[in-house]
Structures are given as structure tokens and as C-alpha cells.
Coordinates of C-alpha atoms in Angstrom, one line a residue:
Chain A
M1 CA -82.4 61.3 208.5
T2 CA -79.4 63.4 206.9
R3 CA -76.3 61.3 205.8
P4 CA -72.9 61.1 207.9
P5 CA -69.7 62.3 207.0
S6 CA -69.0 60.0 203.6
F7 CA -65.7 58.1 204.1
S8 CA -67.4 56.4 201.3
A9 CA -65.1 57.6 197.8
S10 CA -67.6 60.2 196.5
A11 CA -65.4 63.0 195.4
G12 CA -64.5 63.5 192.3
P13 CA -60.5 61.9 191.3
S14 CA -58.0 64.9 192.4
S15 CA -56.3 66.5 190.0
L16 CA -54.2 64.9 187.5
F17 CA -53.1 67.7 185.9
Q18 CA -51.9 69.6 189.3
R19 CA -49.1 66.2 189.0
A20 CA -46.8 68.2 186.4
L21 CA -45.9 70.3 189.4
S22 CA -44.3 67.7 191.0
L23 CA -41.2 68.6 190.2
L24 CA -40.9 71.1 191.5
F25 CA -40.7 69.9 194.7
A26 CA -38.4 67.1 194.2
L27 CA -36.2 69.3 196.8
A28 CA -37.5 67.5 199.9
A29 CA -35.7 64.0 198.5
A30 CA -33.1 64.0 201.1
L31 CA -36.1 63.1 203.0
A32 CA -37.2 60.4 201.1
L33 CA -39.4 57.6 203.4
A34 CA -37.2 54.7 202.4
S35 CA -34.8 55.8 204.1
C36 CA -37.3 55.4 207.4
G37 CA -37.9 52.0 207.0
G38 CA -41.7 52.6 206.1
G39 CA -44.2 49.9 205.7
G40 CA -42.8 47.1 208.0
S41 CA -45.2 45.5 210.2
G42 CA -42.9 43.4 212.3
P43 CA -41.9 43.9 215.3
P44 CA -40.7 47.8 216.6
A45 CA -37.7 46.7 218.5
P46 CA -35.4 46.7 215.8
V47 CA -36.0 49.4 213.6
P48 CA -33.3 51.7 214.2
D49 CA -34.3 54.7 215.2
M50 CA -33.9 57.4 212.3
S51 CA -33.1 60.0 215.4
A52 CA -31.4 61.1 217.8
A53 CA -34.1 60.8 220.4
T54 CA -32.9 64.5 221.8
G55 CA -32.0 66.4 218.3
T56 CA -33.9 68.9 217.2
A57 CA -36.2 68.8 214.1
P58 CA -35.2 69.1 210.3
P59 CA -36.6 72.1 209.0
A60 CA -39.3 72.7 207.3
S61 CA -39.2 72.9 203.8
G62 CA -41.0 71.7 200.6
N63 CA -43.9 69.1 202.0
V64 CA -42.5 68.2 204.8
L65 CA -43.9 70.2 208.2
P66 CA -41.5 68.6 211.4
V67 CA -42.9 67.1 214.7
T68 CA -41.7 66.5 217.6
V69 CA -42.9 65.0 220.7
D70 CA -42.2 66.6 224.0
R71 CA -43.2 67.4 227.2
G72 CA -46.1 69.7 225.5
T73 CA -47.1 73.4 226.5
N74 CA -48.3 72.1 230.5
G75 CA -44.0 70.4 230.2
A76 CA -46.9 66.9 231.8
S77 CA -47.8 65.8 228.0
I78 CA -46.5 62.3 226.5
N79 CA -46.9 60.3 223.4
V80 CA -48.3 63.5 222.0
P81 CA -46.9 64.6 218.5
Y82 CA -47.4 68.2 218.1
V83 CA -46.1 71.0 214.6
S84 CA -46.0 74.2 214.2
V85 CA -48.5 76.3 212.3
T86 CA -48.2 79.4 210.4
V87 CA -51.5 81.4 210.4
C88 CA -51.5 84.1 208.4
E89 CA -55.3 87.2 208.3
P90 CA -56.6 86.3 204.3
G91 CA -54.3 87.4 201.5
T92 CA -52.2 89.5 203.9
E93 CA -48.7 89.0 205.0
N94 CA -49.8 89.6 208.9
C95 CA -48.7 86.2 210.1
R96 CA -48.4 84.6 212.9
T97 CA -46.9 81.2 214.1
I98 CA -48.3 78.7 217.1
D99 CA -46.2 76.2 218.3
H100 CA -47.5 72.2 219.4
V101 CA -50.6 72.0 217.6
L102 CA -51.3 68.6 217.9
V103 CA -51.2 66.1 214.8
D104 CA -54.5 63.9 214.6
T105 CA -55.3 61.5 212.0
A106 CA -58.7 61.0 213.4
S107 CA -59.6 64.5 213.0
D108 CA -60.1 66.8 209.9
G109 CA -59.9 70.4 211.0
L110 CA -57.5 73.1 212.4
R111 CA -58.3 74.1 216.3
L112 CA -56.6 76.8 217.6
R113 CA -57.2 78.5 221.1
A114 CA -57.8 81.8 220.8
S115 CA -54.8 82.9 223.0
A116 CA -52.7 81.7 220.8
V117 CA -54.0 83.3 218.2
G118 CA -53.6 86.5 219.2
A119 CA -54.6 89.6 217.7
L120 CA -54.9 88.7 214.6
S121 CA -58.1 89.5 212.4
L122 CA -59.5 86.6 211.5
P123 CA -62.6 87.2 209.6
V124 CA -65.9 85.2 210.7
V125 CA -67.4 82.7 208.6
E126 CA -71.0 83.2 207.8
N127 CA -74.2 81.3 206.9
A128 CA -76.3 81.7 204.5
A129 CA -78.6 85.0 206.0
G130 CA -74.7 86.4 207.0
T131 CA -75.1 85.2 210.6
A132 CA -71.4 84.5 212.4
V133 CA -70.9 80.8 212.5
G134 CA -69.6 78.9 215.2
E135 CA -69.2 75.1 215.9
C136 CA -69.4 72.7 218.2
A137 CA -66.4 70.7 217.1
Q138 CA -67.8 66.7 218.6
F139 CA -65.2 64.0 220.4
A140 CA -65.2 61.4 221.7
T141 CA -64.9 62.7 225.7
G142 CA -67.1 65.7 224.8
H143 CA -66.8 69.0 222.0
V144 CA -64.7 72.1 221.2
W145 CA -66.5 74.6 221.2
G146 CA -66.0 77.9 219.4
S147 CA -66.2 80.2 216.0
V148 CA -65.8 79.2 212.6
R149 CA -63.2 81.7 211.2
R150 CA -60.9 82.0 207.4
A151 CA -57.5 82.1 207.4
D152 CA -54.2 81.4 204.5
L153 CA -51.9 78.8 206.5
R154 CA -48.8 77.9 205.9
L155 CA -47.7 74.2 206.7
A156 CA -44.4 74.3 205.4
G157 CA -44.0 75.3 201.6
E158 CA -47.4 74.1 201.4
R159 CA -50.5 77.1 201.5
A160 CA -54.2 77.0 201.7
S161 CA -55.6 80.1 200.7
S162 CA -58.8 81.3 203.7
V163 CA -59.4 78.1 205.2
P164 CA -62.3 77.6 207.3
V165 CA -61.1 76.9 211.2
Q166 CA -62.6 76.8 214.8
I167 CA -61.1 79.4 217.4
A168 CA -61.7 77.6 220.6
A169 CA -62.5 79.8 222.9
D170 CA -63.4 82.8 221.2
P171 CA -63.5 85.6 223.4
A172 CA -66.2 87.3 220.8
P173 CA -69.7 88.2 222.9
N174 CA -71.6 85.7 219.8
F175 CA -69.8 83.3 221.3
A176 CA -69.1 83.4 224.4
A177 CA -72.5 81.6 225.6
V178 CA -72.0 77.4 225.2
P179 CA -75.3 76.5 223.1
D180 CA -77.2 73.8 225.1
V181 CA -78.0 71.7 222.2
C182 CA -73.6 71.4 222.7
S183 CA -73.8 71.3 226.0
R184 CA -75.7 67.6 226.1
T185 CA -72.8 66.3 224.3
G186 CA -70.5 65.7 227.5
A187 CA -68.0 67.9 228.4
E188 CA -65.7 71.2 226.8
I189 CA -62.5 70.1 225.9
T190 CA -61.0 73.2 224.2
V191 CA -58.3 71.9 222.6
G192 CA -56.9 69.9 225.7
S193 CA -54.0 70.6 227.8
G194 CA -50.4 70.6 226.6
A195 CA -51.5 71.7 223.5
N196 CA -52.2 75.4 221.2
G197 CA -54.4 73.8 219.0
I198 CA -55.1 70.3 216.7
L199 CA -54.3 69.7 213.3
G200 CA -57.2 67.8 211.8
V201 CA -55.0 65.2 208.8
G202 CA -57.7 62.2 209.0
M203 CA -59.5 60.8 205.9
L204 CA -61.7 63.4 205.5
A205 CA -62.1 66.9 204.1
R206 CA -64.7 68.8 205.6
D207 CA -65.6 68.0 209.8
C208 CA -69.1 67.6 209.2
G209 CA -69.7 67.0 205.4
G210 CA -73.2 66.0 203.5
A211 CA -75.2 65.7 206.6
C212 CA -74.6 69.7 207.9
V213 CA -75.3 71.0 204.4
V214 CA -78.7 69.7 204.4
S215 CA -79.8 69.2 208.1
T216 CA -78.8 71.0 211.3
A217 CA -79.8 67.5 213.2
P218 CA -76.2 66.9 213.5
G219 CA -75.9 69.9 215.9
I220 CA -72.8 70.5 214.7
Y221 CA -72.8 74.8 213.4
F222 CA -74.6 77.0 214.6
S223 CA -75.4 80.9 213.8
C224 CA -74.5 82.9 216.6
V225 CA -75.8 86.2 217.5
A226 CA -74.7 88.5 220.7
T227 CA -78.1 87.1 222.3
G228 CA -76.7 83.2 221.9
C229 CA -77.0 80.6 219.3
T230 CA -79.6 78.2 217.0
A231 CA -78.5 75.3 214.7
T232 CA -77.8 76.3 211.1
T233 CA -76.7 74.1 208.1
L234 CA -74.1 75.2 206.4
P235 CA -72.3 74.6 203.2
L236 CA -69.3 72.7 202.5
A237 CA -67.3 75.5 201.6
S238 CA -67.9 76.9 204.6
Q239 CA -67.2 74.2 207.0
V240 CA -63.8 74.0 208.9
A241 CA -61.7 72.2 206.0
N242 CA -58.6 69.4 206.7
P243 CA -56.5 72.1 205.5
V244 CA -54.6 68.9 203.8
P245 CA -56.8 68.9 200.1
L246 CA -56.9 73.0 199.8
F247 CA -52.8 72.7 199.4
A248 CA -52.3 74.8 196.1
S249 CA -49.5 71.7 195.5
S250 CA -50.1 68.3 194.0
N251 CA -49.3 67.2 197.6
N252 CA -53.0 67.2 198.2
N253 CA -54.4 64.1 198.6
G254 CA -53.1 63.4 202.3
V255 CA -50.2 62.7 204.8
A256 CA -47.7 60.5 206.1
L257 CA -46.4 61.2 209.8
I258 CA -43.1 59.5 210.1
L259 CA -41.8 58.8 213.8
P260 CA -38.4 57.2 214.7
A261 CA -38.5 53.8 216.8
V262 CA -38.3 54.3 220.6
P263 CA -36.7 52.0 222.9
I264 CA -37.9 50.5 226.2
G265 CA -38.0 53.2 229.1
G266 CA -39.1 55.6 226.3
A267 CA -37.8 58.7 225.1
P268 CA -37.0 62.6 226.5
A269 CA -38.5 63.4 222.7
L270 CA -38.8 62.8 219.8
S271 CA -38.7 64.0 216.3
G272 CA -40.4 63.4 213.4
S273 CA -41.9 64.9 210.0
L274 CA -45.3 64.8 208.9
V275 CA -44.8 64.5 205.0
F276 CA -47.8 66.3 202.7
G277 CA -49.2 63.6 199.4
I278 CA -48.9 60.6 199.1
D279 CA -46.6 59.3 195.6
T280 CA -46.2 63.3 194.5
Q281 CA -43.0 63.4 195.2
P282 CA -39.6 60.9 195.8
N283 CA -40.2 61.7 199.8
N284 CA -43.9 60.2 200.1
Q285 CA -43.7 57.2 197.5
L286 CA -46.2 54.7 199.2
G287 CA -43.7 51.8 198.1
A288 CA -44.0 48.4 199.4
A289 CA -46.8 49.9 202.5
T290 CA -50.0 47.5 202.4
V291 CA -52.7 49.7 202.4
F292 CA -55.5 48.9 204.7
K293 CA -59.1 50.6 203.4
V294 CA -61.8 51.8 206.0
N295 CA -65.6 50.9 206.0
N296 CA -68.1 53.9 205.6
L297 CA -67.1 55.0 208.8
G298 CA -64.1 55.2 208.3
N299 CA -62.4 52.5 210.7
F300 CA -61.2 48.7 209.7
S301 CA -61.3 45.4 212.7
T302 CA -58.6 44.4 214.9
T303 CA -58.6 41.1 216.1
Y304 CA -56.5 40.0 219.3
K305 CA -56.2 37.1 221.5
G306 CA -59.1 35.3 219.6
Q307 CA -61.3 38.9 220.1
T308 CA -62.1 41.3 216.9
F309 CA -62.5 45.0 217.3
T310 CA -64.8 46.2 215.1
A311 CA -64.1 49.7 214.9
S312 CA -60.7 50.1 215.0
F313 CA -59.1 53.1 213.9
I314 CA -55.1 54.4 213.7
D315 CA -54.7 58.1 215.9
S316 CA -52.4 59.8 216.6
G317 CA -54.5 61.8 218.9
S318 CA -54.2 58.9 221.3
N319 CA -51.6 59.2 223.5
A320 CA -51.7 55.2 223.8
I321 CA -53.0 52.0 222.2
F322 CA -56.8 51.2 223.7
F323 CA -57.8 48.1 223.8
S324 CA -59.4 45.5 226.2
D325 CA -57.2 42.6 227.8
P326 CA -59.3 42.0 231.5
S327 CA -55.2 39.7 231.8
L328 CA -53.4 42.3 232.2
P329 CA -52.1 44.6 235.6
E330 CA -53.3 48.3 235.4
C331 CA -52.1 51.4 237.3
S332 CA -52.6 55.0 236.8
G333 CA -55.1 54.5 233.6
F334 CA -52.4 52.6 231.7
Y335 CA -51.8 48.8 231.9
C336 CA -48.8 47.9 234.1
P337 CA -47.1 44.6 233.1
P338 CA -43.7 44.2 235.7
A339 CA -41.5 44.0 232.4
P340 CA -42.1 45.1 229.2
L341 CA -44.5 42.9 227.1
T342 CA -44.3 42.2 223.4
L343 CA -47.8 41.2 222.1
S344 CA -48.9 41.0 219.2
A345 CA -52.9 41.9 217.2
V346 CA -53.6 41.4 213.5
N347 CA -55.2 44.3 210.9
T348 CA -57.9 43.6 208.7
S349 CA -59.4 46.0 206.3
A350 CA -62.4 46.4 205.2
T351 CA -61.5 44.8 201.7
G352 CA -60.1 42.0 203.5
V353 CA -56.6 42.5 203.6
S354 CA -54.8 41.5 207.0
G355 CA -51.6 42.7 208.5
T356 CA -49.8 41.4 211.9
V357 CA -48.8 44.2 214.2
D358 CA -46.4 43.3 216.8
F359 CA -46.2 46.0 219.8
I360 CA -44.7 46.4 222.8
V361 CA -46.5 47.4 226.4
E362 CA -44.0 48.7 229.3
S363 CA -45.6 50.5 232.6
L364 CA -45.7 54.1 233.1
P365 CA -44.0 53.9 236.0
S366 CA -41.0 52.5 234.2
V367 CA -40.4 55.1 231.3
G368 CA -40.1 58.1 233.7
S369 CA -40.5 61.5 232.4
A370 CA -40.4 60.4 229.1
A371 CA -42.4 62.4 226.1
A372 CA -42.5 59.1 224.3
A373 CA -42.7 56.0 225.4
H374 CA -44.7 52.1 224.3
L375 CA -47.9 53.0 226.0
A376 CA -51.2 50.5 226.7
A377 CA -54.6 51.3 228.4
D378 CA -58.1 49.4 228.6
I379 CA -61.4 51.8 228.8
G380 CA -63.1 48.3 229.7
L381 CA -65.7 47.3 226.3
S382 CA -64.2 48.4 223.8
R383 CA -65.5 47.7 219.9
S384 CA -62.3 49.5 218.5
F385 CA -59.0 48.6 219.0
D386 CA -57.0 52.2 218.9
W387 CA -54.0 52.3 217.7
G388 CA -52.6 55.4 219.2
L389 CA -49.2 57.3 219.4
P390 CA -46.7 54.4 220.0
F391 CA -48.2 52.5 216.9
F392 CA -46.3 55.2 215.0
F393 CA -42.5 54.7 216.7
G394 CA -40.9 53.2 213.7
R395 CA -43.5 53.6 211.1
T396 CA -44.0 55.6 208.7
V397 CA -47.8 55.8 208.7
F398 CA -50.3 57.2 205.3
V399 CA -53.6 58.4 205.9
A400 CA -55.3 59.2 201.8
T401 CA -58.2 61.3 202.2
V402 CA -61.4 60.5 200.6
G403 CA -61.7 60.4 196.8
S404 CA -58.2 60.8 196.7
S405 CA -55.8 59.4 194.1
T406 CA -52.6 57.4 194.4
S407 CA -50.8 54.1 193.0
Q408 CA -52.5 52.0 194.9
G409 CA -55.8 53.3 194.1
A410 CA -58.5 56.0 195.8
G411 CA -58.6 57.0 200.0
P412 CA -59.7 56.8 202.1
F413 CA -57.9 54.3 203.0
W414 CA -54.1 53.9 206.0
A415 CA -51.0 52.3 204.7
Y416 CA -47.9 51.2 206.9
Chain B
M1 CA -90.2 55.2 252.3
A2 CA -88.7 53.1 249.5
A3 CA -92.1 53.3 247.4
L4 CA -92.8 56.5 247.9
T5 CA -88.9 57.2 247.0
A6 CA -89.4 54.4 243.9
A7 CA -92.9 56.1 242.7
F8 CA -91.1 59.7 242.6
F9 CA -88.4 58.3 241.0
M10 CA -90.5 57.0 238.1
S11 CA -93.1 60.1 237.5
G12 CA -90.6 62.9 238.1
S13 CA -89.1 64.6 235.9
W14 CA -86.2 63.0 236.1
A15 CA -85.0 60.4 233.0
G16 CA -82.2 58.5 231.7
L17 CA -79.7 55.5 233.1
G18 CA -80.8 54.5 236.2
A19 CA -84.4 56.2 236.0
A20 CA -87.4 56.0 233.1
P21 CA -87.0 56.1 229.8
G22 CA -85.6 59.6 228.3
H23 CA -87.7 62.3 226.5
W24 CA -86.8 62.2 222.9
P25 CA -88.2 64.2 220.3
A26 CA -91.3 62.2 218.6
Q27 CA -90.4 63.7 215.3
A28 CA -86.6 62.9 215.4
A29 CA -87.9 58.8 217.0
A30 CA -89.0 55.8 214.7
A31 CA -88.7 54.1 217.6
R32 CA -89.1 50.4 217.7
S33 CA -89.5 48.5 220.9
S34 CA -88.2 44.6 221.0
T35 CA -89.1 42.5 224.1
A36 CA -85.4 40.2 225.1
S37 CA -85.2 38.1 228.1
T38 CA -82.1 37.6 229.4
G39 CA -82.3 33.7 232.3
S40 CA -85.4 34.3 233.9
A41 CA -85.4 37.8 233.5
S42 CA -87.2 40.2 230.5
Y43 CA -86.4 43.5 229.4
T44 CA -87.5 45.9 226.3
V45 CA -85.2 47.6 224.1
V46 CA -86.4 50.8 222.7
Q47 CA -84.4 51.6 219.1
R48 CA -84.3 55.1 217.7
Q49 CA -82.2 56.3 214.8
L50 CA -82.0 60.0 215.4
D51 CA -82.0 62.1 212.3
S52 CA -77.8 62.9 213.0
G53 CA -78.3 58.9 211.4
T54 CA -77.1 57.7 214.8
T55 CA -78.5 55.2 216.9
V56 CA -79.2 55.4 220.5
R57 CA -81.0 52.3 222.6
E58 CA -83.2 52.1 226.1
F59 CA -82.9 48.5 228.3
V60 CA -85.6 49.3 230.0
D61 CA -86.2 46.5 233.0
S62 CA -90.0 45.0 233.6
T63 CA -90.3 48.2 235.8
G64 CA -89.5 50.4 234.1
V65 CA -86.1 51.3 234.7
V66 CA -83.5 52.3 232.1
F67 CA -80.4 49.7 233.0
A68 CA -78.3 50.1 230.5
V69 CA -78.4 52.3 227.3
S70 CA -75.6 53.1 223.9
W71 CA -76.0 54.4 221.1
S72 CA -73.7 54.9 217.7
G73 CA -73.3 56.8 214.5
P74 CA -71.7 59.5 212.6
F75 CA -72.6 62.2 215.2
L76 CA -73.1 62.6 218.8
P77 CA -76.3 61.9 220.7
D78 CA -78.1 63.8 223.3
L79 CA -76.1 62.2 225.7
K80 CA -77.7 64.2 228.7
E81 CA -81.4 62.9 227.8
L82 CA -80.3 59.5 227.8
L83 CA -77.8 59.5 230.5
G84 CA -79.9 61.3 232.8
A85 CA -78.3 61.7 236.5
H86 CA -75.2 60.5 235.3
F87 CA -74.1 62.3 233.0
D88 CA -72.3 64.7 234.8
S89 CA -69.8 62.1 235.8
M90 CA -69.0 62.1 232.1
V91 CA -68.6 65.4 232.1
A92 CA -66.2 65.6 234.9
R93 CA -64.1 63.2 233.6
G94 CA -64.4 64.6 230.2
R95 CA -62.7 67.5 231.4
G96 CA -60.3 66.0 233.5
Q97 CA -58.6 64.1 230.4
G98 CA -56.5 66.4 229.3
A99 CA -55.5 66.6 225.7
Q100 CA -57.0 62.5 225.4
R101 CA -60.1 62.7 223.2
S102 CA -61.1 59.2 221.4
R103 CA -62.2 57.5 224.3
L104 CA -63.5 58.2 227.9
A105 CA -64.2 55.5 230.4
V106 CA -66.0 56.1 233.7
Q107 CA -68.0 54.7 236.8
D108 CA -69.5 56.7 239.2
S109 CA -70.6 55.1 242.6
T110 CA -73.7 53.8 240.5
A111 CA -73.2 53.0 236.9
V112 CA -70.9 52.3 234.1
I113 CA -70.2 55.1 230.9
V114 CA -67.5 54.2 227.9
S115 CA -67.7 56.6 225.6
E116 CA -65.6 55.4 222.5
G117 CA -64.7 56.8 218.7
H118 CA -63.6 59.6 216.1
M119 CA -65.2 62.3 214.4
G120 CA -68.0 60.6 211.8
A121 CA -68.0 57.3 214.5
F122 CA -69.2 57.5 217.9
E123 CA -70.4 54.7 220.0
G124 CA -70.6 54.4 223.5
R125 CA -72.6 52.4 226.4
A126 CA -73.6 53.3 230.3
W127 CA -74.9 50.7 232.1
V128 CA -76.1 50.6 236.2
P129 CA -74.1 47.5 237.6
S130 CA -76.6 46.9 240.5
R131 CA -79.9 46.6 237.8
L132 CA -78.2 44.5 235.4
P133 CA -80.6 41.0 234.8
S134 CA -78.9 38.7 236.0
G135 CA -77.6 36.5 232.5
F136 CA -77.2 39.8 230.5
D137 CA -74.7 40.3 228.3
L138 CA -72.9 43.0 228.6
R139 CA -70.0 42.7 225.5
G140 CA -72.9 41.3 223.2
M141 CA -75.5 44.9 223.5
P142 CA -75.8 46.9 220.9

């Protein structure tokens, strides 16, 4: 067997010398996290709303990328956080800013819909044999098939050069056919409806890792010619990358996602921030946030009503809090209590640190056409408590990448 | 006629959940079978660790039919082989899920499929409710 993607800290320490650069970015202090009540795990309702719910996001600057929760490109999304990313042909000023890219704390790497990339000419990544590389990126609901190409990325003031990204539904002939091995993992889901891409800023630096360097068994990377694709190994440096660890600045050890509180009944839109770096600037200090280390699969455990879910995670790409409670009524695919409920669960880290989380569940019909609301859902017989976007309401949630260094020790961990 | 259908079902290339165990590449499969029982029914669990590091299990009843399957590990296994005829139900549900990528649950006419997890840690279970041995504990299913 191969080595799995490693959520254990095996990478070297982060570049401490780069911290000297941090003073250059102090301008972002005005958006200091301390003023947004990060770190608390109390009831969500009393947390002050840090934005006018319908307001516009602050402009991107320094290490702060504005996040908007709106109805998406299809006008039908709910609880989906979007950012704009600027993608450039490597080494040039030929760039395009792509809006409505979903921020996903549970995946790694940037995936863009080919139609959103348009006429930009991004060079394809090649394997050791010089053949173009395609990718079958895996998710629980299926796969995203597309090419692997390099782009310079600009996220607020942060820069990463020649980053391998995935181009979904790439029309180039080499990538026209989904390999059989890939199609046998489930549906082709592209980047999802309502979005132009997915920005994976989870705990891993590369979306496959060591397993794909030494083996084709994961079925992630393929060498593709006009007649089809076959599985290939791929060096780490060529694998689709979480852009954050590649930033030229010191803000490269993780992110904080900050969203305002949401009232009962939902909000028509939200404005928040994706802040790059942890403990590198005045606006990304861990402060009193509690650190939850994860196990070797990137998970912690959650206990709810006496049942423990051992494969729990925090996922800004899930549009509800997903957990099993047979006592709650369901409709429209979500729980629909007759009146809003406040429930409680206890998260326990891989090292035994625990904390209570109170959360609200209200019914989809009661929130009308809101873009953000306290929704939860069941899938039945789940092993995970999936803390989806409503968990982020009124919180600052930190994601420290594998091997990174912070004032609270090395990643990977969540902190809130 | 029923017997004839059953015989065809078991001897054809049809495999996976609700049929005969799947065909897994020998080099990828360190198979380990164990016999278990629940109530009065006994069944066999065939567990394989694939080269990808992911574990797949087939729960086989005394007539040789797979009544449940599960998977867990860093990468998705060949779900078409594992789910057999029910794979199409998962594909159809996955296509209709919009931006939601971390979990999927679908019930077709004879089976229930649950898939969950995130990049680097996937797991799932699927079963045929009408074929579960009496007393079989779905929650305790590995």
C-alpha cells in the first residue's frame, strides 16, 4: 500500500526568517480579528453581527480577501462562501479575476471551471515522461475531472507563482474523455453549480501528497494524450497545490475564515473575510482561540446526545451542519423543526482538548430566499459530524496547514 | 423461474452489492475473510486493503449474496465494483447535489448508499435492507 495524504506533521518548520517581512503587512490591522469576537464557543445568537448583512465586502488588501455569501452564479445557492481570485499566465500580466470561487476548508487546491478561465493560456503540467497531466480529484459525492495547469495567483495582496491548479471540463482534446478508473469513483461533479471554482484552503499542502509520488494506486493523476489517459505518478511540486503554503509572504501557514453572526430567519447576504496567515500579523492572532488538533485522517470527534462521531471535520464547503438525529423532523432535505432549536455538541481534539459548541437549527421554509441561514441536515448512519458553514457564523475559524508553525504549536489543527 | 433467475444472477458477471462479491485485482487485495453471526444468521465479512491504502469490506450472506459493503481510507475505491448495480444510483444523486461535496445519501428501490468525508479521508456504507440478517447492527458495521 501507499502512504496516505499525511495529516501528520512531517514537513519541516516554516520559514521563520520570513516573519521579518511581517511588519510590511501591518496595514491590515484595521481588520483585526480581536474585534470580531473570534474564539468563542458560546451560543451563536448573542454574538454581535460584525457586518451590515447586506453590506458590501471591504476591498481586498494585504492578507485579507473579502468573502461574500450570496445566492451564487445560479441564484439558488445557500450557505456558500465565495471569493474572487486573480489568475495570471505565469510570469506575465495577462490576468483574469474570477468571481464566485467557493472557499473550501475541507479540500486542498484551486479548481476552476474552464469557461471561467476563458482565453488565458495556462501551460499544462507534465509528468516525468513529458506527457500532459490530468486529474481526477476526489470528493465524497464524486470526482472533478480536468487538466493540471500552472498559473500565477493573486489573492488580495498575496502572490504565489506557477501554482499547479486544476481546470475542470478542460476542452483540450487530451482531456476530453474521463478515464474509466476515474468514472468508477462516482459522478462527474465539476466545480458544482453556483460557483466558478473551488479554493481549497484545508490542512494539506498538496491534494494527493506522497502516495501519488510513488504509486498510481490512488487514481488521482493521469498522463493524457489524444487517445486517452493512463494513471501516472507525479512529484509533489507538480501536484495541485493549496496556494497558501506557496505564498511569497510569511502569511503562508494557514488561514482564518471570518463570518458575521446570522439572525434567526437568515440573512440575504453576508460579508466576511478570508485572512491569510496565523500569528503572522496583528489581524490573524490566535489569541484565546482553542486549538483542536486532528488525527492522521484530519479528523476530530464530536459527541452529540451521547453518541460520538469519530470522523468529524469543519467544512466551509458544506452548506449545512450535517449530523444524525432521528428525533428531528426532516423536509426538503434539511431538518425542519417547527421552531428554531438551540442544540449542543462537544468537540474533542485528537489530543483530548474539548469544548462545547451551541448551534441553532431552523427550517429551510422559514428562511425564505436567504443566502445564509442556520440549516442542518441528516444523512443517516453517519460517522462524521460535519460542521458546515453555519458553524462559521459569528466565529473566526483558523485552519493551520500540516507542518506549519504557530504560537500554539505546529499544524495541522483547527482553532476557534 | 425464481430459481433460474437466482442462478443466473449468481453466475453471471454481475457482481457487487445485492449480487455476488466483486472482482478485485489479486495484486491489490490482501483479502481476509471472517465469519460472523447475528441472531440465528451467520455471514462472512471479506475485507481487503487496496494498494491505495483504502479498506473495502463485503458482507456476504450464506447464499453468497453481498448484503452490505463499506469502505474507508484516504482515496475512493472502485465504487462501481463495490456497489454493482446500485452504482448508478450514487452517480445520479452525486450529479444532482450542486455544490455539496462532503456527503451523499441515496436510497434506490432496493439499497441505501451513504458516502461521506473529505479529501484524504473518505468512508461509506451501503446495504440492501431486505437482505440484512436479522439482528445485524448497521451502526456497528465496520
